[in-house]
Amino acid sequence: MTLPWWNVGAVLPALLLSPLLLGLMGKTKALVAGRKGAPLLQPYRDIIRLMGKGAVYSRTTTWVFRAAPAVSLASILVACMMLPAGPLDAPFAFAGDLVLFAYFLALARFAVIAGALDTGSSFEGMGASREAAFSAFAEPGFFLVLGVLALKQKALSLGPILGGADVITWDGQTPPLVLAAVALFLILLAENSRIPVDDPTTHLELTMIHEVMVLDHSGPDFAFILYGSALKLWLFGAVLVSILLPGGGPAWASMALFLAGMAVVAVLVGLVESIMARLRMARVPQYLSLAGVLAALAALLLMAGGQP
Amino acid sequence: MSAWSYTILVTVLLLNLLLAVTSRLSVLIRGFAIQAACIAVLALLLDGFNSPHAWIVAGGVFTLKVVLIPYFLNRAVVRTNARRELEPLVSYGTSLLLASLGVLLAFALAARLPMEARRAGLLLAAAAFATMLTGLLLLVTRSKALTEVVGYLVLENGIFLFGLTLLNRMPLMVEMGILLDVFVGVFVMGIVVYNIHRTFDHIDVGALTSLKEEEP
């Protein structure tokens, strides 16, 4: 199903505002720790500064390394186009696009992993191996959450599931939806390399997961990676907000509600990062399987017919 | 079934998962107490707030399982100085997996019950089976005597939950008798745990498998 070209506008909030989420998160962490913190617009400045620099490539790398940032950003952008933003419909939608959505995110991750392996650095290989392992644990949970939503909305496309006219209502299905939302939040933290799974501000390569994979990228390449991770955070946040917030009402009101919801998600992630310690590496699979189990329980409850 | 009883039953299911993964005895005991409190409230919700029978049952469950038994268990934890279960026979990750398989099995079992037992809905029977299976899991896979006591209590929670499907048909004496049995059982187990601790300096039940004296 193709929609009018002006639906491309639904991507604009993600394109323009996603780095702001990172800024908001950093600000929250700083305020909780009693610091003043970087300005909210710092991620934009970082990206612009990096875009103006030249890139340095090691002689051991091949085209895989050079292609990685572009491929990953492009796949995330395509995934963005499948997601409705509040009252705005997604630019394109078809039955079953939620599988494609999940696998475009996987393709983005694959590109970064391949790029990291291409450098031949042992640290980056280690990070790549961790990223691959943990995302394998996160994937069943993510699919189960999407399955729960599909089951609830009786649709197979992200557009009708998350937004549009038929928003998710909570009629008597509060427990399964709350479980799915909690599972999705746990997965959001893991997929966006946040505490308790990964620490984005660590400076010890041995404990890094995502950051260590992108150590060798510089200049515009690194800007792509930064922007891509901001967009990915936006994608997960948008799914979460669409589950939790009611829709309906005038378009501007639900748009405002949606944006406010995204801000709350960013602050919430910042708070989690402030009050929690990172899990031991060996506990991460357990953490992720907890997310999967919660999502599975939600699916089971919905299939059992929900509240009689 | 009202939205409240539905939410409470889901809470009971989640507490089962918590009980299966936690290694801290204090969390285990608190989880059990909250589960028992949920069940007491559920008895009232299902049978109506006007029935004296339901009030007596809920009151009995609350006094014994939410106040007295956790109090004695916590005392035993302090006295035996066993705060964590460090060496379960099955790792906590596997425990979580087994517990969730148990939930699946419970739903499958509940769906096969005759309608009479499903008076209060599929979910109540499923939650009851899942709680029993979690109790069984704790009993079988943990090595500390105190954890096994909690496992037994969780198992009993499940049986009680299943009894709720027939609450207005079960004589009061039977319910009270079961509660009293559980209380005396925990009391005796408390003494046994303390004596195991005094004799062996720990409460690992593995030591009980070899009852003969050590060869010189």
Short mmCIF file of C-alpha atoms in Angstrom, two decimals:
data_model
loop_
_atom_site.label_atom_id
_atom_site.label_comp_id
_atom_site.label_asym_id
_atom_site.label_seq_id
_atom_site.Cartn_x
_atom_site.Cartn_y
_atom_site.Cartn_z
CA MET A 1 0.00 0.00 0.00
CA THR A 2 1.46 3.35 -0.96
CA LEU A 3 0.38 6.53 0.67
CA PRO A 4 0.51 10.11 -0.62
CA TRP A 5 3.99 11.58 -0.97
CA TRP A 6 3.36 14.21 1.70
CA ASN A 7 3.26 11.42 4.26
CA VAL A 8 7.04 11.66 4.11
CA GLY A 9 6.43 14.46 6.61
CA ALA A 10 5.95 11.79 9.27
CA VAL A 11 9.70 11.20 9.18
CA LEU A 12 10.52 14.84 9.89
CA PRO A 13 10.03 14.74 13.68
CA ALA A 14 12.40 11.78 13.90
CA LEU A 15 14.97 13.41 11.58
CA LEU A 16 14.92 16.75 13.36
CA LEU A 17 14.34 15.88 16.98
CA SER A 18 16.09 12.56 17.58
CA PRO A 19 19.47 14.06 18.65
CA LEU A 20 17.51 16.14 21.16
CA LEU A 21 16.62 12.87 22.93
CA LEU A 22 20.31 12.22 23.51
CA GLY A 23 20.71 15.77 24.79
CA LEU A 24 17.77 15.42 27.14
CA MET A 25 19.15 12.14 28.44
CA GLY A 26 22.57 13.63 29.09
CA LYS A 27 21.04 16.65 30.80
CA THR A 28 18.95 14.41 33.07
CA LYS A 29 22.00 12.42 34.06
CA ALA A 30 23.96 15.58 34.76
CA LEU A 31 21.20 17.15 36.85
CA VAL A 32 20.73 13.98 38.91
CA ALA A 33 24.47 13.87 39.53
CA GLY A 34 24.41 17.54 40.59
CA ARG A 35 26.33 18.82 37.57
CA LYS A 36 25.27 21.49 35.13
CA GLY A 37 25.74 19.24 32.14
CA ALA A 38 26.19 19.84 28.43
CA PRO A 39 23.60 22.04 26.70
CA LEU A 40 20.55 20.28 25.29
CA LEU A 41 21.67 20.93 21.72
CA GLN A 42 25.15 19.44 22.22
CA PRO A 43 24.42 16.30 20.12
CA TYR A 44 23.51 18.53 17.14
CA ARG A 45 26.77 20.43 17.57
CA ASP A 46 28.72 17.18 17.80
CA ILE A 47 27.18 15.89 14.61
CA ILE A 48 27.76 19.16 12.72
CA ARG A 49 31.34 19.38 13.97
CA LEU A 50 32.06 15.80 12.91
CA MET A 51 30.51 16.40 9.49
CA GLY A 52 33.00 19.18 8.89
CA LYS A 53 36.01 17.00 9.58
CA GLY A 54 37.88 14.62 7.35
CA ALA A 55 37.85 10.87 7.90
CA VAL A 56 40.93 8.80 8.64
CA TYR A 57 41.07 5.25 7.33
CA SER A 58 43.50 2.62 8.48
CA ARG A 59 45.44 0.80 5.74
CA THR A 60 44.16 -2.58 6.94
CA THR A 61 40.52 -1.68 6.31
CA THR A 62 38.63 -2.37 3.11
CA TRP A 63 35.44 -1.00 1.54
CA VAL A 64 33.40 -2.87 4.19
CA PHE A 65 34.65 -0.47 6.82
CA ARG A 66 33.92 2.56 4.65
CA ALA A 67 30.43 1.35 3.72
CA ALA A 68 29.40 0.42 7.25
CA PRO A 69 28.28 3.86 8.56
CA ALA A 70 26.36 4.71 5.40
CA VAL A 71 24.65 1.29 5.20
CA SER A 72 23.69 1.40 8.85
CA LEU A 73 22.31 4.95 8.69
CA ALA A 74 20.42 4.17 5.47
CA SER A 75 18.78 1.06 6.95
CA ILE A 76 17.71 2.95 10.04
CA LEU A 77 16.27 5.71 7.86
CA VAL A 78 14.23 3.17 5.90
CA ALA A 79 13.01 1.68 9.18
CA CYS A 80 12.02 5.22 10.21
CA MET A 81 9.81 5.49 7.16
CA MET A 82 7.68 2.56 8.30
CA LEU A 83 6.85 4.09 11.65
CA PRO A 84 3.95 6.48 12.15
CA ALA A 85 4.69 9.52 14.28
CA GLY A 86 1.78 10.28 16.56
CA PRO A 87 -1.16 11.22 14.35
CA LEU A 88 0.89 11.17 11.12
CA ASP A 89 0.72 8.01 9.04
CA ALA A 90 3.90 6.23 8.04
CA PRO A 91 5.20 7.04 4.54
CA PHE A 92 4.79 3.44 3.48
CA ALA A 93 3.06 0.46 4.96
CA PHE A 94 2.08 -3.05 3.92
CA ALA A 95 0.96 -6.17 5.73
CA GLY A 96 3.92 -7.72 7.51
CA ASP A 97 6.14 -4.66 7.45
CA LEU A 98 6.89 -5.08 11.14
CA VAL A 99 9.18 -7.99 10.27
CA LEU A 100 10.97 -5.85 7.71
CA PHE A 101 11.19 -3.06 10.30
CA ALA A 102 12.92 -5.34 12.81
CA TYR A 103 15.28 -6.67 10.16
CA PHE A 104 16.25 -3.25 8.85
CA LEU A 105 17.39 -2.53 12.39
CA ALA A 106 19.25 -5.85 12.31
CA LEU A 107 20.83 -4.93 8.97
CA ALA A 108 22.06 -1.66 10.47
CA ARG A 109 23.62 -3.59 13.32
CA PHE A 110 25.14 -6.12 10.93
CA ALA A 111 26.79 -3.34 8.94
CA VAL A 112 28.38 -1.85 12.06
CA ILE A 113 29.52 -5.29 13.24
CA ALA A 114 31.03 -6.09 9.84
CA GLY A 115 32.79 -2.72 9.82
CA ALA A 116 34.19 -3.37 13.29
CA LEU A 117 35.49 -6.81 12.28
CA ASP A 118 37.04 -5.31 9.17
CA THR A 119 39.41 -3.15 11.21
CA GLY A 120 41.17 -6.24 12.50
CA SER A 121 41.43 -4.71 15.97
CA SER A 122 41.04 -7.25 18.72
CA PHE A 123 39.05 -4.84 20.89
CA GLU A 124 36.60 -4.13 18.11
CA GLY A 125 36.21 -7.83 17.40
CA MET A 126 35.38 -8.36 21.04
CA GLY A 127 32.78 -5.61 20.97
CA ALA A 128 31.31 -6.98 17.75
CA SER A 129 31.00 -10.43 19.27
CA ARG A 130 29.22 -9.04 22.34
CA GLU A 131 26.89 -6.91 20.28
CA ALA A 132 25.97 -9.88 18.10
CA ALA A 133 25.40 -12.14 21.10
CA PHE A 134 23.26 -9.71 23.06
CA SER A 135 21.18 -8.66 20.09
CA ALA A 136 20.44 -12.32 19.46
CA PHE A 137 19.01 -12.46 22.96
CA ALA A 138 17.05 -9.23 22.49
CA GLU A 139 15.48 -10.17 19.17
CA PRO A 140 12.93 -12.79 20.37
CA GLY A 141 11.68 -10.35 22.98
CA PHE A 142 11.30 -7.57 20.43
CA PHE A 143 9.40 -9.81 18.05
CA LEU A 144 7.15 -11.02 20.85
CA VAL A 145 6.33 -7.40 21.78
CA LEU A 146 5.48 -6.64 18.14
CA GLY A 147 3.45 -9.87 18.08
CA VAL A 148 1.51 -8.81 21.16
CA LEU A 149 0.68 -5.49 19.51
CA ALA A 150 -0.31 -7.20 16.26
CA LEU A 151 -2.53 -9.59 18.21
CA LYS A 152 -4.12 -6.72 20.10
CA GLN A 153 -4.76 -4.59 17.02
CA LYS A 154 -5.47 -7.52 14.69
CA ALA A 155 -3.21 -6.02 12.03
CA LEU A 156 0.18 -6.91 10.60
CA SER A 157 1.46 -3.50 9.64
CA LEU A 158 3.13 -0.96 11.91
CA GLY A 159 0.97 1.87 10.58
CA PRO A 160 -2.39 0.50 11.72
CA ILE A 161 -0.83 -1.10 14.80
CA LEU A 162 0.74 1.99 16.28
CA GLY A 163 -0.98 5.00 14.89
CA GLY A 164 -3.52 6.28 12.47
CA ALA A 165 -7.19 6.28 13.25
CA ASP A 166 -7.27 3.02 15.18
CA VAL A 167 -4.99 3.73 18.11
CA ILE A 168 -4.20 1.17 20.77
CA THR A 169 -6.93 1.24 23.39
CA TRP A 170 -6.69 -0.34 26.78
CA ASP A 171 -10.17 -1.82 27.03
CA GLY A 172 -9.76 -4.49 29.70
CA GLN A 173 -6.29 -5.46 28.45
CA THR A 174 -4.22 -3.37 30.80
CA PRO A 175 -2.00 -6.14 32.26
CA PRO A 176 -0.78 -7.61 28.95
CA LEU A 177 -0.11 -4.16 27.52
CA VAL A 178 1.76 -3.05 30.63
CA LEU A 179 3.85 -6.23 30.45
CA ALA A 180 4.60 -5.60 26.77
CA ALA A 181 5.56 -1.98 27.51
CA VAL A 182 7.90 -3.02 30.33
CA ALA A 183 9.49 -5.67 28.11
CA LEU A 184 9.92 -3.12 25.34
CA PHE A 185 11.56 -0.66 27.73
CA LEU A 186 14.03 -3.33 28.86
CA ILE A 187 14.81 -4.08 25.22
CA LEU A 188 15.10 -0.36 24.44
CA LEU A 189 17.81 -0.03 27.08
CA ALA A 190 19.70 -3.01 25.70
CA GLU A 191 19.35 -2.19 22.01
CA ASN A 192 20.45 1.41 22.46
CA SER A 193 23.48 0.37 24.52
CA ARG A 194 22.34 2.00 27.73
CA ILE A 195 22.97 1.07 31.35
CA PRO A 196 22.25 -1.64 32.69
CA VAL A 197 23.54 -3.46 29.60
CA ASP A 198 26.16 -1.14 28.21
CA ASP A 199 27.60 2.14 29.42
CA PRO A 200 27.75 4.72 26.62
CA THR A 201 30.15 6.96 28.56
CA THR A 202 32.64 4.36 29.70
CA HIS A 203 36.23 4.89 28.70
CA LEU A 204 37.60 1.43 29.22
CA GLU A 205 37.58 -0.63 26.05
CA LEU A 206 37.34 -3.90 27.95
CA THR A 207 33.90 -3.08 29.30
CA MET A 208 32.45 -1.45 26.20
CA ILE A 209 30.03 -3.12 23.86
CA HIS A 210 28.72 -0.71 21.30
CA GLU A 211 31.25 2.10 21.74
CA VAL A 212 34.24 -0.14 21.17
CA MET A 213 32.92 -1.16 17.76
CA VAL A 214 32.95 2.39 16.47
CA LEU A 215 36.33 3.48 17.88
CA ASP A 216 37.96 3.60 14.46
CA HIS A 217 35.29 5.65 12.74
CA SER A 218 36.09 9.31 12.44
CA GLY A 219 34.67 12.48 10.94
CA PRO A 220 31.48 12.15 8.88
CA ASP A 221 31.50 8.37 9.37
CA PHE A 222 31.24 8.80 13.10
CA ALA A 223 28.59 11.49 12.64
CA PHE A 224 26.54 8.93 10.68
CA ILE A 225 26.92 6.43 13.51
CA LEU A 226 25.93 8.99 16.16
CA TYR A 227 22.94 10.17 14.17
CA GLY A 228 21.95 6.56 13.45
CA SER A 229 21.97 5.67 17.13
CA ALA A 230 19.89 8.76 17.94
CA LEU A 231 17.36 7.71 15.30
CA LYS A 232 17.29 4.17 16.63
CA LEU A 233 16.53 5.46 20.12
CA TRP A 234 13.74 7.52 18.59
CA LEU A 235 12.31 4.43 16.83
CA PHE A 236 12.14 2.34 19.99
CA GLY A 237 10.82 5.30 21.97
CA ALA A 238 8.11 5.93 19.38
CA VAL A 239 6.86 2.34 19.59
CA LEU A 240 6.83 2.55 23.40
CA VAL A 241 5.00 5.89 23.42
CA SER A 242 2.42 4.60 20.95
CA ILE A 243 1.64 1.71 23.29
CA LEU A 244 1.30 3.87 26.35
CA LEU A 245 -0.43 7.02 25.15
CA PRO A 246 -4.01 7.34 24.01
CA GLY A 247 -4.54 8.77 20.58
CA GLY A 248 -7.55 10.48 19.13
CA GLY A 249 -8.50 14.08 19.57
CA PRO A 250 -7.28 16.81 17.24
CA ALA A 251 -4.08 16.09 15.36
CA TRP A 252 -2.05 18.87 16.99
CA ALA A 253 -3.01 17.63 20.46
CA SER A 254 -1.97 14.05 19.84
CA MET A 255 1.21 15.26 18.14
CA ALA A 256 2.05 17.35 21.22
CA LEU A 257 1.22 14.40 23.46
CA PHE A 258 3.44 12.15 21.36
CA LEU A 259 6.40 14.55 21.55
CA ALA A 260 5.91 15.02 25.29
CA GLY A 261 5.85 11.23 25.63
CA MET A 262 9.16 10.97 23.77
CA ALA A 263 10.68 13.53 26.13
CA VAL A 264 9.43 11.53 29.11
CA VAL A 265 11.01 8.36 27.68
CA ALA A 266 14.34 10.17 27.31
CA VAL A 267 14.18 11.48 30.89
CA LEU A 268 13.20 8.02 32.13
CA VAL A 269 16.20 6.44 30.40
CA GLY A 270 18.39 9.15 31.91
CA LEU A 271 17.02 8.39 35.37
CA VAL A 272 17.57 4.65 34.94
CA GLU A 273 21.13 5.39 33.87
CA SER A 274 21.64 7.57 36.94
CA ILE A 275 20.34 5.18 39.56
CA MET A 276 21.42 1.79 38.24
CA ALA A 277 24.78 0.15 37.94
CA ARG A 278 25.76 -1.82 34.89
CA LEU A 279 25.00 -5.53 35.04
CA ARG A 280 27.80 -8.00 34.96
CA MET A 281 28.31 -9.17 31.37
CA ALA A 282 27.22 -12.69 32.31
CA ARG A 283 23.90 -11.42 33.67
CA VAL A 284 22.89 -9.64 30.46
CA PRO A 285 21.38 -12.73 28.76
CA GLN A 286 19.31 -13.28 31.90
CA TYR A 287 18.14 -9.66 31.80
CA LEU A 288 17.18 -9.98 28.15
CA SER A 289 15.44 -13.30 28.62
CA LEU A 290 13.41 -11.62 31.38
CA ALA A 291 12.21 -9.14 28.74
CA GLY A 292 11.37 -12.06 26.45
CA VAL A 293 9.50 -13.90 29.19
CA LEU A 294 7.44 -10.81 30.08
CA ALA A 295 6.52 -10.32 26.43
CA ALA A 296 5.65 -14.01 26.10
CA LEU A 297 3.44 -13.82 29.17
CA ALA A 298 1.68 -10.81 27.64
CA ALA A 299 1.09 -12.77 24.43
CA LEU A 300 -0.18 -15.75 26.41
CA LEU A 301 -2.62 -13.57 28.35
CA LEU A 302 -3.94 -12.03 25.15
CA MET A 303 -4.31 -15.44 23.51
CA ALA A 304 -6.11 -16.80 26.58
CA GLY A 305 -8.75 -14.23 25.77
CA GLY A 306 -7.77 -11.48 28.16
CA GLN A 307 -10.20 -10.41 30.78
CA PRO A 308 -13.36 -12.48 30.57
CA MET B 1 -14.08 -11.49 36.87
CA SER B 2 -13.38 -7.83 37.52
CA ALA B 3 -10.41 -5.88 36.21
CA TRP B 4 -8.97 -5.96 39.73
CA SER B 5 -8.94 -9.74 40.09
CA TYR B 6 -7.44 -9.97 36.60
CA THR B 7 -4.62 -7.61 37.59
CA ILE B 8 -4.06 -9.47 40.85
CA LEU B 9 -3.79 -12.81 39.05
CA VAL B 10 -1.21 -11.36 36.64
CA THR B 11 0.69 -10.05 39.67
CA VAL B 12 0.66 -13.56 41.14
CA LEU B 13 2.09 -14.90 37.88
CA LEU B 14 4.84 -12.25 37.89
CA LEU B 15 5.68 -12.97 41.52
CA ASN B 16 6.18 -16.60 40.53
CA LEU B 17 8.85 -15.49 38.05
CA LEU B 18 10.45 -13.29 40.71
CA LEU B 19 10.54 -16.18 43.18
CA ALA B 20 12.18 -18.36 40.56
CA VAL B 21 15.04 -15.94 39.82
CA THR B 22 15.89 -14.29 43.11
CA SER B 23 18.86 -15.48 45.09
CA ARG B 24 18.19 -13.36 48.17
CA LEU B 25 16.24 -15.10 50.91
CA SER B 26 14.70 -11.83 52.11
CA VAL B 27 13.30 -11.13 48.63
CA LEU B 28 12.06 -14.71 48.46
CA ILE B 29 10.20 -14.41 51.75
CA ARG B 30 8.76 -11.00 50.88
CA GLY B 31 7.69 -12.26 47.47
CA PHE B 32 5.89 -15.16 49.08
CA ALA B 33 4.17 -12.82 51.58
CA ILE B 34 3.00 -10.46 48.83
CA GLN B 35 1.70 -13.43 46.85
CA ALA B 36 -0.24 -14.62 49.90
CA ALA B 37 -1.64 -11.11 50.41
CA CYS B 38 -2.75 -11.07 46.76
CA ILE B 39 -4.53 -14.37 47.32
CA ALA B 40 -6.27 -13.09 50.45
CA VAL B 41 -7.57 -10.06 48.56
CA LEU B 42 -8.59 -12.30 45.69
CA ALA B 43 -10.65 -14.50 48.01
CA LEU B 44 -12.61 -11.40 49.02
CA LEU B 45 -12.98 -10.13 45.45
CA LEU B 46 -14.22 -13.46 44.12
CA ASP B 47 -16.66 -14.27 46.87
CA GLY B 48 -17.96 -10.78 47.54
CA PHE B 49 -17.28 -8.53 50.46
CA ASN B 50 -20.52 -9.53 52.16
CA SER B 51 -19.70 -13.17 52.73
CA PRO B 52 -18.41 -13.86 56.27
CA HIS B 53 -16.88 -17.09 54.98
CA ALA B 54 -14.60 -15.16 52.62
CA TRP B 55 -13.63 -12.71 55.38
CA ILE B 56 -12.62 -15.55 57.71
CA VAL B 57 -10.59 -17.29 55.01
CA ALA B 58 -8.91 -14.06 53.90
CA GLY B 59 -8.24 -13.05 57.48
CA GLY B 60 -6.73 -16.44 58.28
CA VAL B 61 -4.50 -16.35 55.20
CA PHE B 62 -3.42 -12.81 56.02
CA THR B 63 -2.56 -13.43 59.67
CA LEU B 64 -0.70 -16.65 59.05
CA LYS B 65 0.95 -16.24 55.66
CA VAL B 66 1.53 -12.51 55.48
CA VAL B 67 2.37 -11.77 59.10
CA LEU B 68 3.35 -14.79 61.18
CA ILE B 69 5.13 -17.15 58.78
CA PRO B 70 7.29 -14.44 57.12
CA TYR B 71 8.18 -13.17 60.60
CA PHE B 72 9.40 -16.62 61.70
CA LEU B 73 11.19 -17.19 58.40
CA ASN B 74 12.99 -13.85 58.68
CA ARG B 75 14.04 -14.76 62.20
CA ALA B 76 15.39 -18.05 60.92
CA VAL B 77 17.33 -16.16 58.22
CA VAL B 78 18.91 -13.93 60.85
CA ARG B 79 19.70 -16.82 63.19
CA THR B 80 21.21 -19.12 60.60
CA ASN B 81 22.91 -16.21 58.82
CA ALA B 82 21.92 -17.62 55.43
CA ARG B 83 21.07 -14.55 53.39
CA ARG B 84 21.62 -15.85 49.88
CA GLU B 85 21.15 -19.09 48.08
CA LEU B 86 24.49 -19.29 46.35
CA GLU B 87 24.56 -22.76 44.90
CA PRO B 88 21.22 -23.76 43.44
CA LEU B 89 21.22 -27.08 41.61
CA VAL B 90 19.96 -25.25 38.51
CA SER B 91 21.21 -21.80 37.55
CA TYR B 92 18.89 -18.83 37.92
CA GLY B 93 18.69 -18.30 34.16
CA THR B 94 17.53 -21.88 33.70
CA SER B 95 15.15 -21.44 36.64
CA LEU B 96 13.52 -18.50 34.86
CA LEU B 97 13.19 -20.57 31.73
CA LEU B 98 11.71 -23.52 33.65
CA ALA B 99 9.29 -21.23 35.50
CA SER B 100 8.09 -19.70 32.24
CA LEU B 101 7.69 -23.16 30.73
CA GLY B 102 5.67 -23.92 33.86
CA VAL B 103 3.39 -20.96 33.08
CA LEU B 104 2.89 -22.31 29.57
CA LEU B 105 2.12 -25.78 30.90
CA ALA B 106 -0.26 -24.25 33.45
CA PHE B 107 -2.26 -22.52 30.74
CA ALA B 108 -2.39 -25.72 28.70
CA LEU B 109 -3.57 -27.68 31.75
CA ALA B 110 -6.13 -25.05 32.75
CA ALA B 111 -7.60 -25.06 29.26
CA ARG B 112 -8.29 -28.78 29.59
CA LEU B 113 -10.16 -28.56 32.86
CA PRO B 114 -13.91 -29.18 32.90
CA MET B 115 -15.99 -26.00 32.98
CA GLU B 116 -16.96 -26.46 36.63
CA ALA B 117 -13.39 -25.83 37.76
CA ARG B 118 -13.16 -22.77 35.55
CA ARG B 119 -15.95 -20.92 37.28
CA ALA B 120 -13.73 -17.95 37.85
CA GLY B 121 -12.08 -18.08 34.50
CA LEU B 122 -9.18 -19.79 32.80
CA LEU B 123 -6.64 -17.43 34.30
CA LEU B 124 -7.35 -18.35 37.93
CA ALA B 125 -6.78 -22.05 37.29
CA ALA B 126 -3.70 -21.26 35.20
CA ALA B 127 -2.24 -19.02 37.91
CA ALA B 128 -2.92 -21.74 40.48
CA PHE B 129 -1.09 -24.40 38.44
CA ALA B 130 1.77 -22.02 37.67
CA THR B 131 2.19 -21.23 41.38
CA MET B 132 2.20 -24.93 42.27
CA LEU B 133 4.82 -25.61 39.60
CA THR B 134 6.99 -22.73 40.84
CA GLY B 135 6.77 -24.09 44.38
CA LEU B 136 7.78 -27.49 43.08
CA LEU B 137 10.69 -25.92 41.19
CA LEU B 138 11.93 -24.20 44.36
CA LEU B 139 11.57 -27.41 46.34
CA VAL B 140 13.49 -29.51 43.84
CA THR B 141 16.27 -27.23 42.64
CA ARG B 142 17.36 -25.30 45.73
CA SER B 143 19.85 -26.62 48.21
CA LYS B 144 19.21 -24.48 51.29
CA ALA B 145 16.64 -25.77 53.76
CA LEU B 146 15.02 -22.35 54.17
CA THR B 147 14.49 -21.88 50.44
CA GLU B 148 12.85 -25.27 50.34
CA VAL B 149 10.50 -24.24 53.13
CA VAL B 150 9.49 -21.21 51.05
CA GLY B 151 9.07 -23.53 48.06
CA TYR B 152 6.67 -25.65 50.07
CA LEU B 153 4.74 -22.53 51.10
CA VAL B 154 4.51 -21.31 47.51
CA LEU B 155 3.23 -24.75 46.50
CA GLU B 156 0.58 -24.38 49.20
CA ASN B 157 -0.27 -20.89 47.88
CA GLY B 158 -1.01 -22.52 44.54
CA ILE B 159 -3.22 -25.17 46.11
CA PHE B 160 -5.09 -22.49 48.02
CA LEU B 161 -5.50 -20.44 44.85
CA PHE B 162 -6.99 -23.48 43.15
CA GLY B 163 -9.32 -23.90 46.14
CA LEU B 164 -10.62 -20.39 45.41
CA THR B 165 -12.29 -21.70 42.27
CA LEU B 166 -14.56 -23.68 44.61
CA LEU B 167 -14.50 -21.29 47.54
CA ASN B 168 -18.20 -21.26 48.25
CA ARG B 169 -18.29 -25.03 48.19
CA MET B 170 -15.31 -25.84 50.35
CA PRO B 171 -16.21 -26.21 54.04
CA LEU B 172 -14.60 -23.67 56.31
CA MET B 173 -13.17 -26.37 58.54
CA VAL B 174 -11.17 -27.82 55.64
CA GLU B 175 -9.63 -24.43 54.79
CA MET B 176 -8.78 -23.67 58.39
CA GLY B 177 -7.36 -27.16 58.84
CA ILE B 178 -5.06 -26.69 55.85
CA LEU B 179 -3.90 -23.30 57.13
CA LEU B 180 -3.20 -24.74 60.57
CA ASP B 181 -1.30 -27.66 59.00
CA VAL B 182 0.84 -25.25 57.03
CA PHE B 183 1.56 -23.17 60.08
CA VAL B 184 2.54 -26.16 62.22
CA GLY B 185 4.57 -27.50 59.29
CA VAL B 186 6.54 -24.27 59.00
CA PHE B 187 6.98 -24.18 62.75
CA VAL B 188 8.47 -27.68 62.77
CA MET B 189 10.61 -26.92 59.74
CA GLY B 190 11.90 -23.80 61.47
CA ILE B 191 13.11 -25.90 64.38
CA VAL B 192 14.62 -28.48 62.04
CA VAL B 193 16.42 -25.77 60.06
CA TYR B 194 17.84 -24.34 63.25
CA ASN B 195 19.05 -27.75 64.36
CA ILE B 196 20.62 -28.49 60.97
CA HIS B 197 22.39 -25.17 61.30
CA ARG B 198 23.62 -26.01 64.82
CA THR B 199 24.87 -29.44 63.79
CA PHE B 200 26.43 -28.70 60.42
CA ASP B 201 27.10 -24.95 60.69
CA HIS B 202 25.14 -24.37 57.48
CA ILE B 203 21.70 -25.29 56.21
CA ASP B 204 22.66 -27.06 53.01
CA VAL B 205 20.41 -30.10 52.76
CA GLY B 206 22.97 -31.89 50.59
CA ALA B 207 24.66 -32.90 53.84
CA LEU B 208 21.58 -34.89 54.79
CA THR B 209 21.99 -37.43 52.01
CA SER B 210 24.88 -39.14 53.76
CA LEU B 211 23.63 -39.99 57.21
CA LYS B 212 26.45 -42.31 58.20
CA GLU B 213 29.47 -41.13 60.09
CA GLU B 214 32.58 -40.19 58.21
CA GLU B 215 35.25 -42.80 57.77
CA PRO B 216 38.29 -42.02 59.87
#
